[in-house]
CSV table of C-alpha atoms in Angstrom, one decimal:
chain,number,residue,atom,x,y,z
A,7,MET,CA,-0.4,-0.3,-0.3
A,8,GLU,CA,0.8,3.1,-0.8
A,9,VAL,CA,0.4,6.7,0.7
A,10,VAL,CA,-0.1,9.8,-1.4
A,11,LYS,CA,-0.2,12.6,-0.9
A,12,THR,CA,-0.5,15.2,-4.3
A,13,LYS,CA,-2.9,17.2,-6.1
A,14,ARG,CA,-3.1,15.2,-8.8
A,15,VAL,CA,-2.4,11.6,-6.6
A,16,ARG,CA,-5.4,12.8,-5.1
A,17,GLN,CA,-7.3,13.1,-8.4
A,18,GLN,CA,-6.8,10.4,-9.1
A,19,ASN,CA,-8.4,8.1,-6.4
A,20,GLY,CA,-10.5,9.8,-6.9
A,21,ASN,CA,-10.8,8.1,-10.4
A,22,PHE,CA,-9.9,5.5,-8.4
A,23,LYS,CA,-12.9,5.2,-6.1
A,24,LYS,CA,-15.2,5.8,-9.5
A,25,ASN,CA,-14.4,2.6,-11.2
A,26,ARG,CA,-13.8,0.9,-7.9
A,27,GLN,CA,-17.9,1.6,-7.5
A,28,LYS,CA,-18.6,0.6,-11.5
A,29,ARG,CA,-17.2,-2.3,-10.3
A,30,LEU,CA,-19.8,-3.1,-7.1
A,31,SER,CA,-22.8,-3.1,-9.6
A,32,ASN,CA,-21.9,-6.3,-11.4
A,33,ASP,CA,-21.9,-10.2,-9.8
A,34,GLU,CA,-18.0,-9.6,-8.8
A,35,ARG,CA,-17.9,-6.9,-7.1
A,36,ASN,CA,-17.2,-9.7,-3.1
A,37,VAL,CA,-14.1,-10.7,-5.4
A,38,GLU,CA,-11.9,-8.7,-3.5
A,39,TYR,CA,-13.4,-8.6,0.2
A,40,ASN,CA,-16.2,-11.4,0.4
A,41,HIS,CA,-16.7,-11.5,3.5
A,42,ARG,CA,-17.0,-9.5,6.1
A,43,LEU,CA,-15.8,-11.5,9.1
A,44,GLN,CA,-11.5,-11.1,7.4
A,45,PHE,CA,-8.5,-12.6,8.9
A,46,TYR,CA,-6.6,-10.0,7.8
A,47,HIS,CA,-3.5,-12.7,5.0
A,48,THR,CA,-3.2,-10.0,2.6
A,49,PRO,CA,-1.6,-6.6,2.7
A,50,PRO,CA,-3.8,-4.1,0.6
A,51,ILE,CA,-1.5,-3.0,-1.9
A,52,GLU,CA,-3.9,0.2,-3.4
A,53,ASN,CA,-3.1,4.4,-2.8
A,54,ILE,CA,-4.0,5.6,-0.8
A,55,THR,CA,-4.2,9.6,0.5
A,56,LEU,CA,-2.8,10.8,3.2
A,57,HIS,CA,-5.4,12.4,5.1
A,58,GLU,CA,-7.5,8.4,4.3
A,59,PHE,CA,-4.7,6.5,5.9
A,60,GLU,CA,-4.6,8.7,8.9
A,61,GLU,CA,-8.5,8.8,10.2
A,62,MET,CA,-8.6,5.3,9.5
A,63,ALA,CA,-6.2,5.0,11.8
A,64,VAL,CA,-6.9,7.5,14.2
A,65,THR,CA,-11.5,4.9,13.9
A,66,ARG,CA,-9.1,1.6,13.7
A,67,LEU,CA,-7.6,3.0,17.3
A,68,LYS,CA,-10.7,4.4,18.8
A,69,VAL,CA,-12.5,0.9,18.3
A,70,LEU,CA,-10.5,-1.1,19.4
A,71,LYS,CA,-9.9,1.3,23.1
A,72,GLN,CA,-13.4,1.4,23.1
A,73,VAL,CA,-12.9,-3.1,22.9
A,74,GLU,CA,-10.9,-3.2,25.3
A,75,ASN,CA,-12.2,-0.5,28.4
A,76,ILE,CA,-15.3,-2.0,28.1
A,77,GLY,CA,-14.0,-5.8,28.8
A,78,ILE,CA,-11.9,-4.3,31.5
A,79,LYS,CA,-15.7,-2.6,33.2
A,80,PHE,CA,-18.3,-5.5,32.2
A,81,VAL,CA,-17.6,-9.5,31.9
A,82,LYS,CA,-16.8,-10.3,28.9
A,83,GLY,CA,-20.1,-12.5,27.4
A,84,ARG,CA,-23.1,-11.3,29.4
A,85,GLU,CA,-25.2,-9.3,28.0
A,86,GLU,CA,-24.4,-5.7,29.3
A,87,TYR,CA,-21.2,-6.4,27.2
A,88,ARG,CA,-23.1,-7.3,24.3
A,89,ASN,CA,-25.1,-4.4,24.6
A,90,VAL,CA,-22.5,-2.1,24.9
A,91,MET,CA,-20.5,-3.2,22.8
A,92,GLU,CA,-23.0,-3.1,20.1
A,93,LYS,CA,-23.9,-0.3,21.0
A,94,GLU,CA,-19.9,1.9,20.9
A,95,LEU,CA,-19.2,-0.5,17.2
A,96,ARG,CA,-22.7,0.2,15.8
A,97,LYS,CA,-21.4,4.2,16.4
A,98,LEU,CA,-17.4,3.3,14.7
A,99,MET,CA,-17.6,0.0,12.5
A,100,PRO,CA,-20.8,-0.6,11.4
A,101,ILE,CA,-19.2,-3.4,8.9
A,102,ALA,CA,-19.3,-5.7,13.2
A,103,ILE,CA,-24.0,-5.9,13.7
A,104,PRO,CA,-24.9,-7.2,10.6
A,105,LYS,CA,-27.1,-5.7,9.2
A,106,ASN,CA,-28.9,-4.8,5.3
A,107,HIS,CA,-26.6,-2.7,3.8
A,108,LYS,CA,-26.4,-1.1,0.4
A,109,VAL,CA,-24.3,-2.7,-1.6
A,110,ASP,CA,-21.2,-0.5,-1.9
A,111,ASP,CA,-21.8,1.2,1.7
A,112,GLU,CA,-20.9,-2.6,2.6
A,113,TYR,CA,-17.7,-2.8,0.1
A,114,GLU,CA,-17.0,0.2,1.6
A,115,GLU,CA,-16.8,-0.8,5.4
A,116,ARG,CA,-15.2,-3.8,4.4
A,117,ARG,CA,-12.3,-2.4,2.3
A,118,ARG,CA,-11.3,0.4,5.3
A,119,ASP,CA,-11.9,-2.8,8.2
A,120,HIS,CA,-9.2,-4.8,5.8
A,121,ILE,CA,-6.9,-0.9,5.3
A,122,SER,CA,-7.3,0.0,9.2
A,123,HIS,CA,-6.4,-3.3,11.2
A,124,PHE,CA,-2.8,-3.1,9.1
A,125,ILE,CA,-2.3,0.3,9.5
A,126,LEU,CA,-2.2,-0.1,13.4
A,127,ARG,CA,-1.1,-3.4,12.5
A,128,LEU,CA,1.7,-1.4,11.5
A,129,ALA,CA,2.4,0.9,13.8
A,130,TYR,CA,1.4,-2.7,16.5
A,131,CYS,CA,4.2,-4.6,15.2
A,132,ARG,CA,7.4,-2.6,17.5
A,133,SER,CA,7.3,-4.1,20.8
A,134,GLU,CA,6.1,-7.0,22.5
A,135,ASP,CA,4.4,-5.1,25.1
A,136,LEU,CA,2.6,-3.2,22.1
A,137,ARG,CA,1.8,-6.3,19.9
A,138,ARG,CA,0.5,-8.2,23.2
A,139,TRP,CA,-2.1,-5.4,23.2
A,140,PHE,CA,-3.6,-5.1,19.5
A,141,ILE,CA,-3.6,-9.2,19.9
A,142,ALA,CA,-5.8,-9.1,22.3
A,143,GLN,CA,-8.0,-6.5,21.6
A,144,GLU,CA,-7.8,-8.2,17.6
A,145,LEU,CA,-8.9,-10.8,19.2
A,146,ASP,CA,-12.0,-9.4,21.2
A,147,LEU,CA,-13.1,-7.3,18.7
A,148,PHE,CA,-13.1,-10.5,16.2
A,149,ARG,CA,-15.0,-13.1,18.8
A,150,PHE,CA,-17.5,-10.3,19.5
A,151,ARG,CA,-17.7,-10.0,15.6
A,152,PHE,CA,-18.1,-13.8,15.3
A,153,LEU,CA,-20.7,-14.3,17.0
A,154,GLN,CA,-23.0,-11.9,15.7
A,155,GLU,CA,-22.9,-13.7,12.4
A,156,ASN,CA,-25.4,-16.7,11.4
A,157,LYS,CA,-25.3,-20.3,10.1
A,158,THR,CA,-25.1,-19.5,7.1
A,159,SER,CA,-21.7,-17.1,6.8
A,160,ILE,CA,-20.2,-18.6,9.6
A,161,THR,CA,-19.4,-21.6,7.0
A,162,GLN,CA,-18.3,-19.6,3.9
A,163,PHE,CA,-16.7,-18.1,6.8
A,164,LEU,CA,-14.7,-21.8,7.4
A,165,ARG,CA,-15.0,-21.8,3.9
A,166,ASP,CA,-13.1,-19.5,2.5
A,167,ASN,CA,-9.7,-19.8,5.4
A,168,ASN,CA,-9.3,-23.5,4.3
A,169,LEU,CA,-10.8,-24.0,7.9
A,170,HIS,CA,-12.7,-27.6,7.5
A,171,TYR,CA,-15.6,-27.4,10.3
A,172,THR,CA,-18.4,-28.5,8.7
A,173,PRO,CA,-22.1,-28.2,10.3
A,174,ILE,CA,-23.6,-30.7,10.9
A,175,SER,CA,-28.0,-31.4,9.4
A,176,MET,CA,-30.6,-30.7,11.7
A,177,GLU,CA,-31.0,-35.0,10.7
A,178,GLU,CA,-27.8,-35.7,12.7
A,179,LYS,CA,-28.1,-33.5,15.6
A,180,THR,CA,-30.8,-35.5,16.1
A,181,ASN,CA,-29.8,-38.8,16.2
A,182,LEU,CA,-26.6,-37.5,18.2
A,183,GLY,CA,-29.1,-35.3,21.1
A,184,ASP,CA,-28.7,-37.5,23.4
A,185,LYS,CA,-25.0,-38.4,23.9
A,186,PHE,CA,-24.7,-34.1,22.7
A,187,VAL,CA,-26.3,-33.7,25.9
A,188,LYS,CA,-24.2,-36.5,28.5
A,189,ALA,CA,-21.1,-35.4,26.8
A,190,SER,CA,-21.5,-32.1,28.5
A,191,TYR,CA,-22.9,-30.7,31.3
A,192,ALA,CA,-23.6,-27.4,29.8
A,193,LEU,CA,-25.8,-28.9,27.4
A,194,THR,CA,-30.1,-30.5,27.6
A,195,GLN,CA,-32.5,-31.1,24.6
A,196,ALA,CA,-34.2,-27.7,25.4
A,197,THR,CA,-31.0,-25.7,24.8
A,198,ILE,CA,-29.8,-28.5,21.9
A,199,GLU,CA,-32.7,-27.7,19.6
A,200,HIS,CA,-31.6,-23.2,19.7
A,201,ILE,CA,-27.6,-24.4,18.7
A,202,ASP,CA,-26.1,-24.7,15.7
A,203,PHE,CA,-22.6,-28.0,15.5
A,204,TYR,CA,-19.8,-28.3,13.9
A,205,LYS,CA,-17.4,-30.9,13.3
A,206,VAL,CA,-14.1,-30.3,14.4
A,207,PRO,CA,-10.8,-32.6,14.2
A,208,PHE,CA,-10.7,-33.7,18.6
A,209,THR,CA,-7.1,-32.6,18.2
A,210,GLU,CA,-8.1,-28.5,17.2
A,211,ALA,CA,-10.3,-28.9,19.9
A,212,LEU,CA,-8.3,-30.1,22.5
A,213,ASP,CA,-9.5,-27.3,25.7
A,214,LEU,CA,-13.0,-28.4,24.4
A,215,VAL,CA,-12.5,-32.0,24.9
A,216,LYS,CA,-10.3,-31.2,27.8
A,217,GLY,CA,-13.1,-29.2,29.2
A,218,ARG,CA,-15.8,-32.6,28.9
A,219,LYS,CA,-17.8,-30.1,26.9
A,220,VAL,CA,-17.9,-31.7,23.5
A,221,TYR,CA,-18.9,-34.7,22.2
A,222,ILE,CA,-16.6,-37.3,20.8
A,223,ALA,CA,-16.6,-40.1,17.3
A,224,LYS,CA,-14.9,-40.9,14.5
A,225,GLY,CA,-11.7,-39.0,15.3
A,226,TYR,CA,-14.2,-35.4,15.5
A,227,ALA,CA,-15.5,-33.7,18.9
A,228,TYR,CA,-19.0,-32.4,17.9
A,229,VAL,CA,-18.4,-28.4,19.3
A,230,PRO,CA,-21.6,-25.6,19.4
A,231,HIS,CA,-21.2,-22.9,18.7
A,232,ASN,CA,-20.3,-21.0,21.1
A,233,ASP,CA,-17.9,-22.4,21.2
A,234,LEU,CA,-16.6,-23.0,17.5
A,235,VAL,CA,-15.3,-18.9,18.2
A,236,SER,CA,-12.3,-20.0,20.7
A,237,ILE,CA,-11.8,-22.7,18.2
A,238,VAL,CA,-11.5,-20.0,15.4
A,239,MET,CA,-9.4,-17.3,17.7
A,240,SER,CA,-6.9,-19.7,18.2
A,241,ALA,CA,-6.4,-19.9,14.3
A,242,PHE,CA,-6.7,-15.8,13.7
A,243,ARG,CA,-4.3,-16.0,17.7
A,244,ALA,CA,-1.5,-17.8,16.1
A,245,HIS,CA,-2.4,-16.0,12.1
A,246,LEU,CA,-1.6,-12.7,14.0
A,247,SER,CA,1.5,-13.3,16.1
A,248,HIS,CA,3.2,-14.4,13.3
A,249,ALA,CA,2.5,-11.6,10.5
A,250,LEU,CA,3.3,-9.5,13.6
A,251,ALA,CA,6.8,-10.4,14.3
A,252,LEU,CA,8.6,-7.5,13.9
A,253,GLU,CA,10.6,-9.3,10.4
A,254,ARG,CA,7.0,-9.3,8.5
A,255,CYS,CA,7.1,-5.8,8.8
A,256,HIS,CA,9.7,-4.4,6.6
A,257,PRO,CA,7.7,-3.7,3.9
A,258,TRP,CA,5.8,-1.6,5.2
A,259,LYS,CA,9.2,0.5,5.9
A,260,ARG,CA,8.8,2.6,2.9
A,261,ILE,CA,5.4,4.5,3.9
A,262,THR,CA,6.8,5.1,7.5
A,263,VAL,CA,7.7,7.8,7.2
A,264,SER,CA,4.1,9.3,6.0
A,265,CYS,CA,2.6,6.8,9.3
A,266,PRO,CA,1.1,9.2,11.8
A,267,CYS,CA,0.8,6.6,14.5
A,268,SER,CA,4.6,4.8,13.8
A,269,GLN,CA,6.9,7.7,14.2
A,270,HIS,CA,7.3,6.5,17.3
A,271,GLN,CA,5.8,3.3,20.0
A,272,GLN,CA,4.3,5.9,22.2
A,273,ALA,CA,2.4,8.0,20.0
A,274,VAL,CA,0.3,5.9,19.2
A,275,PRO,CA,-2.3,4.9,22.9
A,276,LEU,CA,-4.8,8.1,22.9
A,277,GLY,CA,-3.7,9.9,26.2
A,278,GLU,CA,0.3,10.9,27.6
A,279,ASP,CA,2.3,8.2,29.3
A,280,TYR,CA,2.6,8.3,32.1
A,281,SER,CA,5.6,5.5,32.1
A,282,ASN,CA,8.3,7.2,32.8
A,283,LYS,CA,10.7,4.9,35.7
A,284,ASN,CA,11.8,8.5,37.7
A,285,THR,CA,8.3,9.3,38.5
A,286,LYS,CA,8.7,10.5,42.3
A,287,THR,CA,6.2,9.2,44.6
A,288,GLY,CA,4.0,10.9,47.2
A,289,SER,CA,3.6,13.6,45.0
A,290,ILE,CA,0.4,14.1,45.3
A,291,ALA,CA,-2.6,13.8,48.5
A,292,LEU,CA,-4.8,10.9,48.4
A,293,GLU,CA,-7.9,13.9,48.7
A,294,ASP,CA,-7.5,14.9,45.2
A,295,ILE,CA,-7.9,12.1,43.0
A,296,ASP,CA,-11.5,13.0,42.6
A,297,ASN,CA,-10.5,15.8,41.5
A,298,LEU,CA,-7.4,15.1,39.0
A,299,ALA,CA,-9.6,12.4,37.9
A,300,LYS,CA,-12.5,14.8,36.1
A,301,THR,CA,-10.3,17.8,34.9
A,302,SER,CA,-6.5,15.7,33.9
A,303,TYR,CA,-6.9,11.6,33.5
A,304,PRO,CA,-7.0,10.1,29.5
A,305,LEU,CA,-10.4,9.4,29.0
A,306,CYS,CA,-9.8,5.3,29.6
A,307,MET,CA,-8.6,5.6,33.3
A,308,ARG,CA,-11.2,7.9,34.5
A,309,GLN,CA,-13.2,5.6,32.4
A,310,LEU,CA,-12.3,3.0,35.1
A,311,HIS,CA,-12.1,5.8,38.7
A,312,SER,CA,-15.4,5.8,37.5
A,313,ALA,CA,-16.2,2.6,37.3
A,314,LEU,CA,-14.4,1.7,40.9
A,315,ARG,CA,-16.1,4.5,43.1
A,316,GLU,CA,-19.9,3.1,41.6
A,317,ASP,CA,-18.7,0.0,41.8
A,318,HIS,CA,-15.6,0.0,44.8
A,319,HIS,CA,-14.5,-2.7,42.9
A,320,LEU,CA,-12.2,-3.2,39.4
A,321,LYS,CA,-11.6,-7.0,37.7
A,322,HIS,CA,-7.9,-7.8,37.7
A,323,GLY,CA,-6.9,-5.9,34.6
A,324,GLY,CA,-8.6,-2.9,35.1
A,325,ARG,CA,-6.9,-3.0,38.4
A,326,GLN,CA,-3.6,-3.8,37.1
A,327,GLN,CA,-4.0,-0.9,34.5
A,328,TYR,CA,-5.5,1.7,37.4
A,329,GLY,CA,-3.2,0.7,40.9
A,330,LEU,CA,0.1,1.6,37.9
A,331,PHE,CA,-2.0,4.6,36.9
A,332,ILE,CA,-1.6,5.8,39.6
A,333,LYS,CA,1.5,4.9,41.3
A,334,GLY,CA,2.4,6.6,38.4
A,335,LEU,CA,0.6,10.1,39.6
A,336,GLY,CA,2.7,10.0,42.2
A,337,LEU,CA,1.6,7.8,45.2
A,338,THR,CA,3.2,5.6,47.6
A,339,MET,CA,2.9,2.4,48.2
A,340,GLU,CA,1.3,2.6,51.6
A,341,GLN,CA,-1.5,6.0,49.8
A,342,ALA,CA,-2.5,2.8,46.9
A,343,LEU,CA,-2.9,1.0,50.1
A,344,LYS,CA,-5.3,2.7,51.8
A,345,PHE,CA,-6.5,4.4,48.3
A,346,TRP,CA,-7.3,0.5,47.6
A,347,ARG,CA,-9.0,-0.5,50.7
A,348,MET,CA,-10.9,2.6,51.3
A,349,GLU,CA,-13.0,1.8,48.0
A,350,PHE,CA,-13.1,-2.1,48.0
A,351,SER,CA,-13.7,-1.8,52.6
A,352,LYS,CA,-17.9,-0.1,51.1
A,353,LYS,CA,-18.0,-4.5,49.3
A,354,MET,CA,-15.7,-7.0,51.6
A,355,ASP,CA,-14.1,-6.5,55.3
A,356,GLY,CA,-10.1,-5.9,55.4
A,357,ASP,CA,-8.7,-9.2,56.1
A,358,LYS,CA,-10.4,-10.2,52.6
A,359,PHE,CA,-9.4,-7.2,51.7
A,360,GLU,CA,-5.6,-8.1,53.1
A,361,LYS,CA,-5.4,-12.0,52.1
A,362,GLN,CA,-6.8,-11.3,48.7
A,363,TYR,CA,-5.8,-7.5,47.1
A,364,ALA,CA,-2.5,-5.9,48.6
A,365,TYR,CA,-0.4,-8.6,47.9
A,366,ASN,CA,-0.4,-7.3,44.0
A,367,ILE,CA,-0.3,-4.2,44.2
A,368,ARG,CA,2.9,-4.7,46.8
A,369,HIS,CA,3.8,-6.4,43.8
A,370,ASN,CA,3.2,-3.1,41.8
A,371,PHE,CA,5.5,-1.6,43.6
A,372,GLY,CA,8.4,-3.9,43.7
A,373,LYS,CA,7.9,-4.8,47.4
A,374,GLU,CA,7.0,-8.9,47.1
A,375,GLY,CA,7.1,-11.6,43.9
A,376,LYS,CA,10.1,-10.6,42.0
A,377,ARG,CA,10.6,-7.5,43.7
A,378,VAL,CA,10.0,-5.6,39.8
A,379,ASN,CA,9.4,-2.4,40.0
A,380,TYR,CA,7.2,-2.5,37.5
A,381,THR,CA,6.3,0.7,35.3
A,382,PRO,CA,3.1,2.3,34.1
A,383,ILE,CA,1.3,1.6,31.6
A,384,ALA,CA,0.5,4.4,28.3
A,385,ALA,CA,-2.6,4.8,28.3
């Protein structure tokens, strides 16, 4: 992909898009992006303007930050999580929510999905921490999108990506229904009627076999639709991990100078970098935190602070991220322990806090375990 910025080339790009619209009117309009879901195997090769490049990068980054924040605040898979994800993605990434699209609109949305993924892949291939963050958010986004698709769409996606997982017929499901129930503690006859099942080589479903979630016969595991996503995600994770290895990014070097996300890795996150190891602790007071949250926090930390004040609890990922953040602001270990204890004590007694949570706080300050003095994560 080449990023261009002269007026002449922008005009050429306009003609290129007009030609694209013409192509959409024939039977081959979906050859390039023939499904809403993608494994992102092939990098884009078209020319785009610098403005379009920047806009796609920023929008995709906003999507991934929302995916991260929603995953921290809500339990993944629960109805509240799904509702909030749908609301945000409907605004930022309409292609993630299946609906009746106009042909031209859906093609353009698929194109943006494809190109924006590769732009951020460029920006996030620079270090192990960045790669890990990018993969985690892309996987959560993929899981949500996969579970929105119907049986016909999933079958096409599996076929397009050479994933040989075959949906079983209604007749076969009826014949094997009793065996499915006996093989899995999570299934009943009533639920089986409304679930699609897929035949998967059992060697690709070992976690499900280990957890006694599937019926096995003749070398195949019969996997319910909701569990199939974990198998597909394993393939997606392996592909992304391989593609994000630093040497895989070398072909992109020719556009690095034009990419606002790739000038230096810490410019990518939306917010300031609080990972300075020379932060002086003890420079703020606990009573100042609420005011700081309103006036000075980046959006993601403001959301975590609000969730903590509202629920008097955060999940492990949220505690880790926010705990290191307020450490970076200047809280001492004693202040941090007092801060978390005061908030959590509204839902539990002091003994439970000391047993389950105090250790991790001391660990983040290098006073437990390997005694590593952890630095804050970029917001």
